[in-house]
PDB file of C-alpha atoms in Angstrom:
ATOM      1  CA  MET A 247      -7.223  -4.121  22.326  1.00 65.00           C
ATOM      2  CA  SER A 248      -9.070  -1.273  20.129  1.00 78.00           C
ATOM      3  CA  LEU A 249      -7.195   1.480  18.305  1.00 80.00           C
ATOM      4  CA  ASP A 250      -8.736   4.218  20.294  1.00 80.00           C
ATOM      5  CA  LEU A 251      -7.668   2.743  23.868  1.00 84.00           C
ATOM      6  CA  LEU A 252      -4.291   2.524  22.638  1.00 82.00           C
ATOM      7  CA  GLU A 253      -4.279   5.929  21.252  1.00 82.00           C
ATOM      8  CA  LYS A 254      -5.378   7.305  24.396  1.00 83.00           C
ATOM      9  CA  MET A 255      -2.905   5.219  26.589  1.00 84.00           C
ATOM     10  CA  LEU A 256      -0.080   6.547  24.258  1.00 83.00           C
ATOM     11  CA  TRP A 257      -0.887  10.193  24.333  1.00 80.00           C
ATOM     12  CA  ALA A 258      -1.236   9.487  28.337  1.00 83.00           C
ATOM     13  CA  ILE A 259       2.267   8.511  28.569  1.00 82.00           C
ATOM     14  CA  ALA A 260       3.737  10.874  26.193  1.00 80.00           C
ATOM     15  CA  LYS A 261       2.067  13.702  28.238  1.00 79.00           C
ATOM     16  CA  GLN A 262       4.452  15.804  30.250  1.00 73.00           C
ATOM     17  CA  PRO A 263       3.424  16.133  34.092  1.00 75.00           C
ATOM     18  CA  SER A 264       1.455  19.287  34.726  1.00 73.00           C
ATOM     19  CA  ASP A 265       3.738  20.353  37.406  1.00 70.00           C
ATOM     20  CA  THR A 266       6.742  20.289  34.870  1.00 71.00           C
ATOM     21  CA  ASP A 267       9.045  23.377  35.349  1.00 73.00           C
ATOM     22  CA  CYS A 268       8.751  25.375  32.188  1.00 72.00           C
ATOM     23  CA  SER A 269      10.634  28.742  33.567  1.00 69.00           C
ATOM     24  CA  ALA A 270      13.628  27.858  31.241  1.00 68.00           C
ATOM     25  CA  ILE A 271      11.789  26.562  28.207  1.00 67.00           C
ATOM     26  CA  GLU A 272      10.455  28.835  25.602  1.00 67.00           C
ATOM     27  CA  GLY A 273       7.272  27.806  23.880  1.00 64.00           C
ATOM     28  CA  VAL A 274       4.606  25.498  24.390  1.00 66.00           C
ATOM     29  CA  CYS A 275       5.032  23.552  27.984  1.00 74.00           C
ATOM     30  CA  PRO A 276       3.918  21.251  29.310  1.00 72.00           C
ATOM     31  CA  LEU A 277       3.899  19.260  25.990  1.00 78.00           C
ATOM     32  CA  SER A 278       1.105  16.984  24.975  1.00 83.00           C
ATOM     33  CA  CYS A 279       0.370  14.948  21.926  1.00 85.00           C
ATOM     34  CA  GLU A 280      -3.274  16.314  22.183  1.00 82.00           C
ATOM     35  CA  SER A 281      -2.513  20.023  22.001  1.00 83.00           C
ATOM     36  CA  ALA A 282      -3.217  21.660  18.211  1.00 85.00           C
ATOM     37  CA  ASP A 283       0.454  22.898  18.379  1.00 85.00           C
ATOM     38  CA  LEU A 284       2.089  19.285  17.965  1.00 88.00           C
ATOM     39  CA  ASN A 285       1.835  16.311  15.640  1.00 91.00           C
ATOM     40  CA  CYS A 286       2.333  13.143  17.220  1.00 92.00           C
ATOM     41  CA  PHE A 287       2.995   9.791  15.186  1.00 94.00           C
ATOM     42  CA  LEU A 288       3.775   6.199  16.191  1.00 94.00           C
ATOM     43  CA  VAL A 289       5.445   4.686  13.228  1.00 95.00           C
ATOM     44  CA  ASP A 290       7.060   1.078  12.966  1.00 94.00           C
ATOM     45  CA  ASN A 291      10.503   0.048  11.251  1.00 94.00           C
ATOM     46  CA  ASN A 292       9.027   0.475   7.778  1.00 94.00           C
ATOM     47  CA  GLY A 293       8.091   3.739   8.109  1.00 94.00           C
ATOM     48  CA  PHE A 294       4.321   3.063   8.091  1.00 96.00           C
ATOM     49  CA  VAL A 295       2.083   5.235  10.499  1.00 95.00           C
ATOM     50  CA  LEU A 296       0.190   3.088  13.154  1.00 93.00           C
ATOM     51  CA  ILE A 297      -1.305   5.759  15.474  1.00 92.00           C
ATOM     52  CA  SER A 298      -2.165   9.414  14.196  1.00 92.00           C
ATOM     53  CA  LYS A 299      -4.213  12.422  15.248  1.00 89.00           C
ATOM     54  CA  GLU A 300      -5.611  12.202  11.980  1.00 90.00           C
ATOM     55  CA  ARG A 301      -7.625   8.492  11.033  1.00 88.00           C
ATOM     56  CA  ASN A 302      -6.845   8.849   7.612  1.00 92.00           C
ATOM     57  CA  GLU A 303      -2.915   9.046   8.192  1.00 92.00           C
ATOM     58  CA  VAL A 304      -3.162   5.609   9.733  1.00 92.00           C
ATOM     59  CA  GLY A 305      -1.468   3.020   7.696  1.00 92.00           C
ATOM     60  CA  ARG A 306       0.098   5.122   5.292  1.00 94.00           C
ATOM     61  CA  PHE A 307       3.752   5.751   4.614  1.00 96.00           C
ATOM     62  CA  PHE A 308       5.061   8.346   6.807  1.00 96.00           C
ATOM     63  CA  GLY A 309       6.716  10.000   3.863  1.00 94.00           C
ATOM     64  CA  GLU A 310       3.611  10.199   2.237  1.00 94.00           C
ATOM     65  CA  VAL A 311       2.233  12.153   5.246  1.00 94.00           C
ATOM     66  CA  ASP A 312       5.298  14.220   6.107  1.00 94.00           C
ATOM     67  CA  GLY A 313       7.682  14.357   3.327  1.00 94.00           C
ATOM     68  CA  SER A 314      10.127  17.056   5.270  1.00 94.00           C
ATOM     69  CA  VAL A 315      10.632  15.105   8.455  1.00 95.00           C
ATOM     70  CA  MET A 316      10.939  11.568   6.328  1.00 95.00           C
ATOM     71  CA  ALA A 317      13.916  13.429   4.173  1.00 94.00           C
ATOM     72  CA  SER A 318      15.525  14.516   7.383  1.00 94.00           C
ATOM     73  CA  LEU A 319      15.305  11.208   8.979  1.00 95.00           C
ATOM     74  CA  ILE A 320      16.822   9.565   5.723  1.00 94.00           C
ATOM     75  CA  LYS A 321      19.439  12.134   5.353  1.00 93.00           C
ATOM     76  CA  MET A 322      20.610  11.595   9.209  1.00 92.00           C
ATOM     77  CA  GLY A 323      20.691   7.946   8.710  1.00 93.00           C
ATOM     78  CA  MET A 324      17.668   6.917  10.848  1.00 94.00           C
ATOM     79  CA  PHE A 325      15.892   5.370   7.979  1.00 95.00           C
ATOM     80  CA  LYS A 326      17.953   3.377   5.178  1.00 94.00           C
ATOM     81  CA  LYS A 327      16.278   3.008   1.674  1.00 93.00           C
ATOM     82  CA  VAL A 328      16.405  -0.590   0.518  1.00 92.00           C
ATOM     83  CA  SER A 329      15.193  -1.576  -3.261  1.00 90.00           C
ATOM     84  CA  LEU A 330      12.576  -4.546  -3.467  1.00 90.00           C
ATOM     85  CA  PHE A 331      11.217  -6.276  -6.335  1.00 87.00           C
ATOM     86  CA  ASP A 332       8.118  -7.693  -7.169  1.00 88.00           C
ATOM     87  CA  TYR A 333       8.406 -10.903  -9.546  1.00 82.00           C
ATOM     88  CA  GLN A 334       4.222 -11.043 -10.048  1.00 86.00           C
ATOM     89  CA  ALA A 335       3.285  -7.795 -10.830  1.00 87.00           C
ATOM     90  CA  MET A 336       1.005  -6.311 -13.923  1.00 88.00           C
ATOM     91  CA  CYS A 337       1.975  -3.768 -16.134  1.00 88.00           C
ATOM     92  CA  LYS A 338      -0.037  -1.961 -18.544  1.00 84.00           C
ATOM     93  CA  ASN A 339       0.747  -3.024 -21.926  1.00 75.00           C
ATOM     94  CA  SER A 340       2.604  -0.364 -23.894  1.00 65.00           C
ATOM     95  CA  HIS A 341       1.580   0.014 -27.357  1.00 55.00           C
ATOM     96  CA  HIS A 342       4.014   1.119 -30.065  1.00 52.00           C
ATOM     97  CA  HIS A 343       2.043   3.539 -32.267  1.00 51.00           C
ATOM     98  CA  ALA A 344       3.560   4.027 -36.053  1.00 51.00           C
ATOM     99  CA  SER A 345       4.658   7.654 -36.954  1.00 53.00           C
ATOM    100  CA  SER A 346       1.990  10.128 -37.583  1.00 51.00           C
ATOM    101  CA  ALA A 347       3.918  11.572 -40.720  1.00 54.00           C
ATOM    102  CA  ARG A 348       3.638   8.281 -42.918  1.00 53.00           C
ATOM    103  CA  PRO A 349      -0.284   8.914 -43.596  1.00 48.00           C
ATOM    104  CA  LEU A 350       0.718  12.460 -44.964  1.00 53.00           C
ATOM    105  CA  LEU A 351       2.820  11.093 -47.622  1.00 52.00           C
ATOM    106  CA  SER A 352      -0.046   9.173 -49.382  1.00 61.00           C
ATOM    107  CA  PRO A 353      -3.572  10.447 -49.786  1.00 68.00           C
ATOM    108  CA  PHE A 354      -4.463   6.143 -49.931  1.00 70.00           C
ATOM    109  CA  TYR A 355      -4.280   6.202 -46.124  1.00 70.00           C
ATOM    110  CA  GLY A 356      -6.784   9.088 -45.702  1.00 74.00           C
ATOM    111  CA  ILE A 357      -9.275   7.581 -48.232  1.00 81.00           C
ATOM    112  CA  ALA A 358      -8.811   4.136 -46.679  1.00 80.00           C
ATOM    113  CA  ALA A 359      -9.640   5.750 -43.085  1.00 80.00           C
ATOM    114  CA  LEU A 360     -12.703   7.475 -44.421  1.00 82.00           C
ATOM    115  CA  MET A 361     -13.981   4.151 -46.123  1.00 85.00           C
ATOM    116  CA  LYS A 362     -13.263   2.223 -42.598  1.00 85.00           C
ATOM    117  CA  TRP A 363     -15.248   5.038 -40.819  1.00 85.00           C
ATOM    118  CA  PHE A 364     -18.007   4.486 -43.409  1.00 82.00           C
ATOM    119  CA  PHE A 365     -18.424   1.070 -43.214  1.00 82.00           C
ATOM    120  CA  THR A 366     -17.895   0.830 -39.220  1.00 85.00           C
ATOM    121  CA  ASN A 367     -21.023   3.343 -38.682  1.00 82.00           C
ATOM    122  CA  ALA A 368     -23.067   1.993 -41.439  1.00 81.00           C
ATOM    123  CA  LEU A 369     -22.596  -1.695 -39.477  1.00 79.00           C
ATOM    124  CA  VAL A 370     -23.214  -0.278 -36.045  1.00 77.00           C
ATOM    125  CA  PHE A 371     -26.442   1.561 -37.864  1.00 75.00           C
ATOM    126  CA  LEU A 372     -27.567  -2.140 -39.277  1.00 73.00           C
ATOM    127  CA  LEU A 373     -26.963  -4.037 -35.699  1.00 71.00           C
ATOM    128  CA  ASP A 374     -28.802  -1.219 -33.590  1.00 70.00           C
ATOM    129  CA  PHE A 375     -31.795  -1.017 -36.281  1.00 66.00           C
ATOM    130  CA  ASN A 376     -34.019  -3.710 -35.706  1.00 61.00           C
ATOM    131  CA  LEU A 377     -37.026  -4.332 -38.267  1.00 56.00           C
ATOM    132  CA  CYS A 378     -38.869  -6.433 -35.815  1.00 57.00           C
ATOM    133  CA  GLY A 379     -39.237  -3.232 -33.557  1.00 57.00           C
ATOM    134  CA  LEU A 380     -41.631  -1.809 -36.074  1.00 53.00           C
ATOM    135  CA  TRP A 381     -44.238  -4.300 -34.611  1.00 52.00           C
ATOM    136  CA  HIS A 382     -42.880  -4.703 -30.957  1.00 53.00           C
ATOM    137  CA  ALA A 383     -41.918  -1.352 -29.749  1.00 51.00           C
ATOM    138  CA  ASP A 384     -40.944  -2.893 -26.403  1.00 51.00           C
ATOM    139  CA  TYR A 385     -38.243  -4.857 -27.877  1.00 47.00           C
ATOM    140  CA  LEU A 386     -36.576  -1.974 -29.682  1.00 44.00           C
ATOM    141  CA  VAL A 387     -36.492  -0.339 -26.625  1.00 46.00           C
ATOM    142  CA  ASP A 388     -34.696  -2.984 -24.816  1.00 47.00           C
ATOM    143  CA  ALA A 389     -32.105  -3.518 -27.705  1.00 45.00           C
ATOM    144  CA  LYS A 390     -31.245   0.179 -27.500  1.00 46.00           C
ATOM    145  CA  ALA A 391     -31.058   0.284 -23.847  1.00 46.00           C
ATOM    146  CA  GLY A 392     -28.492  -2.927 -24.170  1.00 47.00           C
ATOM    147  CA  TYR A 393     -26.532  -1.382 -26.459  1.00 45.00           C
ATOM    148  CA  HIS A 394     -26.091   2.186 -24.858  1.00 49.00           C
ATOM    149  CA  THR A 395     -25.311   0.652 -21.596  1.00 48.00           C
ATOM    150  CA  SER A 396     -22.584  -1.680 -23.317  1.00 48.00           C
ATOM    151  CA  HIS A 397     -21.521   1.635 -25.056  1.00 49.00           C
ATOM    152  CA  LYS A 398     -20.767   3.351 -21.592  1.00 50.00           C
ATOM    153  CA  GLN A 399     -18.347   0.923 -20.238  1.00 52.00           C
ATOM    154  CA  LYS A 400     -15.067   2.216 -19.106  1.00 55.00           C
ATOM    155  CA  LYS A 401     -12.763   0.698 -21.346  1.00 58.00           C
ATOM    156  CA  VAL A 402     -10.262  -1.460 -19.477  1.00 61.00           C
ATOM    157  CA  ASP A 403      -6.185  -1.178 -20.095  1.00 67.00           C
ATOM    158  CA  ALA A 404      -4.839  -4.349 -21.140  1.00 77.00           C
ATOM    159  CA  LEU A 405      -2.155  -5.700 -18.683  1.00 83.00           C
ATOM    160  CA  GLN A 406       0.556  -8.101 -18.849  1.00 85.00           C
ATOM    161  CA  PRO A 407       2.625  -9.704 -16.589  1.00 86.00           C
ATOM    162  CA  CYS A 408       6.031  -7.852 -15.442  1.00 86.00           C
ATOM    163  CA  ASP A 409       8.915  -7.094 -13.198  1.00 86.00           C
ATOM    164  CA  THR A 410       8.574  -3.827 -10.842  1.00 90.00           C
ATOM    165  CA  ALA A 411      10.836  -2.188  -8.366  1.00 91.00           C
ATOM    166  CA  TYR A 412       9.799   0.045  -5.466  1.00 91.00           C
ATOM    167  CA  PRO A 413      11.223   1.665  -2.692  1.00 93.00           C
ATOM    168  CA  GLY A 414      11.434   0.213   0.845  1.00 94.00           C
ATOM    169  CA  PHE A 415      12.752   1.909   4.129  1.00 95.00           C
ATOM    170  CA  MET A 416      14.313   0.210   7.156  1.00 94.00           C
ATOM    171  CA  TYR A 417      14.605   1.842  10.619  1.00 94.00           C
ATOM    172  CA  ASP A 418      18.424   1.546  11.864  1.00 93.00           C
ATOM    173  CA  SER A 419      17.658   0.366  15.499  1.00 90.00           C
ATOM    174  CA  SER A 420      21.085   1.638  16.416  1.00 91.00           C
ATOM    175  CA  ILE A 421      19.994   5.286  16.623  1.00 91.00           C
ATOM    176  CA  LYS A 422      18.028   5.840  19.386  1.00 91.00           C
ATOM    177  CA  GLU A 423      16.789   9.479  18.949  1.00 92.00           C
ATOM    178  CA  ALA A 424      17.132  12.370  16.901  1.00 91.00           C
ATOM    179  CA  ASN A 425      15.972  15.950  16.868  1.00 91.00           C
ATOM    180  CA  SER A 426      16.523  18.677  14.120  1.00 92.00           C
ATOM    181  CA  LEU A 427      14.873  21.876  12.530  1.00 92.00           C
ATOM    182  CA  ILE A 428      13.849  22.049   9.126  1.00 93.00           C
ATOM    183  CA  LYS A 429      13.949  25.555   7.224  1.00 91.00           C
ATOM    184  CA  CYS A 430      10.689  25.948   5.322  1.00 88.00           C
ATOM    185  CA  GLY A 431      10.801  29.433   4.072  1.00 82.00           C
ATOM    186  CA  ARG A 432       9.088  31.914   6.690  1.00 85.00           C
ATOM    187  CA  CYS A 433       9.001  29.109   9.398  1.00 90.00           C
ATOM    188  CA  GLN A 434      11.526  26.324  10.902  1.00 90.00           C
ATOM    189  CA  LYS A 435       9.965  23.004  11.711  1.00 92.00           C
ATOM    190  CA  MET A 436      11.152  21.257  14.905  1.00 90.00           C
ATOM    191  CA  PHE A 437      10.699  17.476  15.065  1.00 93.00           C
ATOM    192  CA  VAL A 438      12.085  14.995  17.705  1.00 92.00           C
ATOM    193  CA  VAL A 439      12.031  11.157  17.304  1.00 94.00           C
ATOM    194  CA  GLN A 440      12.729   8.725  20.090  1.00 93.00           C
ATOM    195  CA  GLN A 441      12.723   4.816  20.062  1.00 93.00           C
ATOM    196  CA  ILE A 442      10.206   3.159  22.107  1.00 91.00           C
ATOM    197  CA  PRO A 443      12.142   0.528  24.246  1.00 89.00           C
ATOM    198  CA  ASP A 444      11.791  -3.360  23.427  1.00 86.00           C
ATOM    199  CA  SER A 445       9.833  -2.529  19.972  1.00 89.00           C
ATOM    200  CA  ASN A 446      10.528  -1.840  16.854  1.00 91.00           C
ATOM    201  CA  LEU A 447       8.231   1.606  17.175  1.00 93.00           C
ATOM    202  CA  VAL A 448       9.582   4.987  17.221  1.00 94.00           C
ATOM    203  CA  MET A 449       7.732   7.973  18.336  1.00 93.00           C
ATOM    204  CA  VAL A 450       7.753  10.974  16.094  1.00 94.00           C
ATOM    205  CA  VAL A 451       6.687  14.443  17.466  1.00 92.00           C
ATOM    206  CA  THR A 452       6.595  17.735  14.822  1.00 93.00           C
ATOM    207  CA  GLN A 453       5.523  21.024  14.947  1.00 89.00           C
ATOM    208  CA  ALA A 454       2.132  21.506  13.666  1.00 89.00           C
ATOM    209  CA  ASP A 455       2.192  25.402  12.752  1.00 88.00           C
ATOM    210  CA  CYS A 456       4.499  25.310   9.964  1.00 90.00           C
ATOM    211  CA  ASP A 457       3.982  23.706   6.815  1.00 89.00           C
ATOM    212  CA  CYS A 458       6.865  22.296   4.566  1.00 91.00           C
ATOM    213  CA  SER A 459       4.693  20.979   1.621  1.00 88.00           C
ATOM    214  CA  ARG A 460       5.640  23.599  -0.780  1.00 89.00           C
ATOM    215  CA  GLN A 461       9.745  22.947  -0.164  1.00 90.00           C
ATOM    216  CA  TYR A 462       9.452  19.354   0.324  1.00 92.00           C
ATOM    217  CA  GLY A 463       7.245  16.942  -1.666  1.00 92.00           C
ATOM    218  CA  PRO A 464       5.767  13.696  -0.581  1.00 93.00           C
ATOM    219  CA  ILE A 465       8.099  10.606  -0.763  1.00 94.00           C
ATOM    220  CA  LEU A 466       5.650   7.816  -2.595  1.00 92.00           C
ATOM    221  CA  LEU A 467       6.532   4.074  -2.657  1.00 92.00           C
ATOM    222  CA  GLU A 468       5.354   4.086  -6.277  1.00 91.00           C
ATOM    223  CA  PRO A 469       6.687   0.754  -8.390  1.00 91.00           C
ATOM    224  CA  LYS A 470       8.500   1.126 -11.374  1.00 91.00           C
ATOM    225  CA  GLU A 471       8.520  -1.553 -14.006  1.00 89.00           C
ATOM    226  CA  ILE A 472      11.840  -3.128 -14.519  1.00 84.00           C
ATOM    227  CA  LYS A 473      12.889  -2.990 -18.251  1.00 80.00           C
ATOM    228  CA  TYR A 474      15.417  -5.919 -18.656  1.00 72.00           C
ATOM    229  CA  ILE A 475      18.065  -5.225 -21.687  1.00 68.00           C
ATOM    230  CA  LEU A 476      18.646  -9.497 -22.409  1.00 55.00           C
ATOM    231  CA  GLN A 477      20.735 -10.869 -25.233  1.00 50.00           C
ATOM    232  CA  LEU A 478      20.028 -14.176 -26.517  1.00 45.00           C
ATOM    233  CA  GLU A 479      22.642 -16.205 -24.522  1.00 47.00           C
ATOM    234  CA  HIS A 480      21.267 -14.545 -21.300  1.00 52.00           C
ATOM    235  CA  ASN A 481      17.672 -14.536 -22.035  1.00 51.00           C
ATOM    236  CA  ALA A 482      16.910 -16.897 -19.000  1.00 60.00           C
ATOM    237  CA  THR A 483      20.024 -16.368 -16.770  1.00 64.00           C
ATOM    238  CA  VAL A 484      19.800 -12.454 -15.939  1.00 61.00           C
ATOM    239  CA  LYS A 485      16.136 -12.990 -14.558  1.00 61.00           C
ATOM    240  CA  CYS A 486      16.996 -15.887 -12.528  1.00 66.00           C
ATOM    241  CA  ASN A 487      20.208 -14.545 -10.750  1.00 63.00           C
ATOM    242  CA  ARG A 488      18.538 -11.554  -9.770  1.00 62.00           C
ATOM    243  CA  MET A 489      15.470 -13.599  -7.998  1.00 59.00           C
ATOM    244  CA  LYS A 490      17.881 -15.144  -6.440  1.00 60.00           C
ATOM    245  CA  SER A 491      20.230 -12.655  -5.262  1.00 58.00           C
ATOM    246  CA  GLN A 492      17.025 -10.569  -3.916  1.00 54.00           C
ATOM    247  CA  LYS A 493      15.916 -12.293  -0.728  1.00 55.00           C
ATOM    248  CA  VAL A 494      13.980  -9.919   1.406  1.00 55.00           C
ATOM    249  CA  ARG A 495      13.557 -12.628   4.259  1.00 62.00           C
ATOM    250  CA  ARG A 496      16.301 -14.195   5.710  1.00 68.00           C
ATOM    251  CA  ARG A 497      16.615 -16.872   8.494  1.00 73.00           C
ATOM    252  CA  PRO A 498      17.702 -15.377  11.863  1.00 73.00           C
ATOM    253  CA  GLU A 499      21.560 -16.004  12.581  1.00 78.00           C
ATOM    254  CA  SER A 500      20.950 -17.245  16.372  1.00 80.00           C
ATOM    255  CA  CYS A 501      17.982 -18.868  17.911  1.00 80.00           C
ATOM    256  CA  HIS A 502      15.925 -16.709  20.264  1.00 73.00           C
ATOM    257  CA  ALA A 503      14.575 -19.515  22.392  1.00 74.00           C
ATOM    258  CA  TYR A 504      14.566 -16.950  25.840  1.00 75.00           C
ATOM    259  CA  HIS A 505      13.482 -13.483  26.618  1.00 75.00           C
ATOM    260  CA  PRO A 506      14.145 -12.074  30.316  1.00 78.00           C
ATOM    261  CA  LYS A 507      10.556 -10.393  30.190  1.00 76.00           C
ATOM    262  CA  GLU A 508       8.698 -13.973  29.201  1.00 76.00           C
ATOM    263  CA  ASP A 509       7.485 -16.387  31.424  1.00 73.00           C
ATOM    264  CA  ALA A 510       7.730 -19.790  30.111  1.00 69.00           C
ATOM    265  CA  LYS A 511       5.220 -21.345  32.131  1.00 69.00           C
ATOM    266  CA  GLU A 512       2.424 -19.231  30.777  1.00 64.00           C
ATOM    267  CA  CYS A 513       3.394 -20.816  27.247  1.00 66.00           C
ATOM    268  CA  GLY A 514       2.559 -24.395  25.790  1.00 62.00           C
ATOM    269  CA  GLY A 515       0.150 -26.570  27.772  1.00 60.00           C
ATOM    270  CA  ALA A 516      -1.034 -29.227  24.845  1.00 58.00           C
ATOM    271  CA  SER A 517       0.608 -32.017  27.058  1.00 58.00           C
ATOM    272  CA  ALA A 518      -1.744 -31.166  29.918  1.00 61.00           C
ATOM    273  CA  ILE A 519      -4.955 -31.822  27.840  1.00 64.00           C
ATOM    274  CA  PHE A 520      -6.874 -34.539  29.229  1.00 68.00           C
ATOM    275  CA  LEU A 521      -9.878 -36.662  28.069  1.00 70.00           C
ATOM    276  CA  SER A 522     -13.136 -35.732  29.495  1.00 77.00           C
ATOM    277  CA  LEU A 523     -14.909 -38.951  30.758  1.00 82.00           C
ATOM    278  CA  SER A 524     -18.190 -36.984  31.189  1.00 84.00           C
ATOM    279  CA  VAL A 525     -17.915 -35.499  27.393  1.00 83.00           C
ATOM    280  CA  PHE A 526     -16.868 -38.925  25.805  1.00 81.00           C
ATOM    281  CA  SER A 527     -19.314 -40.776  27.571  1.00 85.00           C
ATOM    282  CA  ALA A 528     -22.283 -38.472  26.452  1.00 86.00           C
ATOM    283  CA  SER A 529     -21.009 -38.430  22.895  1.00 85.00           C
ATOM    284  CA  LEU A 530     -20.803 -42.462  22.855  1.00 84.00           C
ATOM    285  CA  LEU A 531     -24.531 -42.829  24.313  1.00 86.00           C
ATOM    286  CA  VAL A 532     -25.812 -39.951  21.707  1.00 85.00           C
ATOM    287  CA  SER A 533     -24.208 -41.829  18.917  1.00 86.00           C
ATOM    288  CA  LEU A 534     -25.577 -45.300  20.151  1.00 85.00           C
ATOM    289  CA  LEU A 535     -29.015 -43.874  20.526  1.00 85.00           C
ATOM    290  CA  LEU A 536     -28.999 -42.477  16.885  1.00 84.00           C
ATOM    291  CA  HIS A 537     -27.455 -45.658  15.625  1.00 80.00           C
ATOM    292  CA  HIS A 538     -30.048 -47.552  17.164  1.00 78.00           C
ATOM    293  CA  TRP A 539     -33.127 -45.460  15.888  1.00 79.00           C
ATOM    294  CA  THR A 540     -31.550 -45.358  12.228  1.00 70.00           C
TER     295      THR A 540
END
C-alpha cells in the first residue's frame, strides 16, 4: 500500500460526517484533517511521525515537529522517556590545547613560530615551482591545478570509537486518549490524542493557527558522549556491567501463538508443496540433451 493511499484512507476515516449536529459546538465543525485549521499526525509508539499533511515531517520525531504537544504528552505520562546507549558510536577526537599564556613568557616561542612559518612557505613554494614547466607549460598547468584542488578539499575531523547515550520515548498503552490546552502567549493551542485500536499507533490532532515554537523549543534525540570516570581496578568491569544491564530488546514473557482476528488456515502451506512432474521431466530432458551435445 502506498503512502498516498494510506493517507487518503486515514483522512476519510477520521473525518466527521457532514450531517454532524454542530449547534452546540463552538469553532470549526464538522472536523476534517484536510482542513487548514487542523494538523493531523499518525505517530507510532516511539514518537515518530508516520503520516502527516507535510511530507517533510514524515519519519521525523514528533517532538522535533511540535515540541509543545510532545512536552505535554510527556508531562501527562502518555510517553515515557528512556535512555538508550550506543556502544559502537564514533565521536570527534577532543584535542587538548596548551595554555596560550605560555608562549608569552619567552620570546623564543615567537621566533620558533616565525621560523616554522618561513620554512613551511618556502617548502610549499619549492613544491609548487616546477623547472620542467619552463619548457613544458602543460605540465605546469596540470601541477598547479592538482595542487590547488588538493588544498580546496574540506578538512575532515578525526573520529574515535566512543559510547553515547541518547533519549528514547515509549508510549504507555494504558492511556487510550488525552486532550489538553497549551497556553502560548496570546493564544491557546488545543490538541487531542487517541489510540488506534489493535495497533501501536496514536492519532494526534492539533490546532494549526496557534504557534508555540517561541515558548516551547523542539525536543531532539541528540546523542551525548559518555565520559567514564574509571579507576585502574574497574577499568574493564564498569563498561561490561553497563552493557549487561542495558538490554533494550527482551524476550516476551508469554508465547503469542494465537490471535482472534487471524485465520490459521491462511498461514503456512509449505507442507502442501508437491513436485511438478511436467517441469521435472522437461528439466531432465534439457539436461540430457545438453550433456549429449557437449
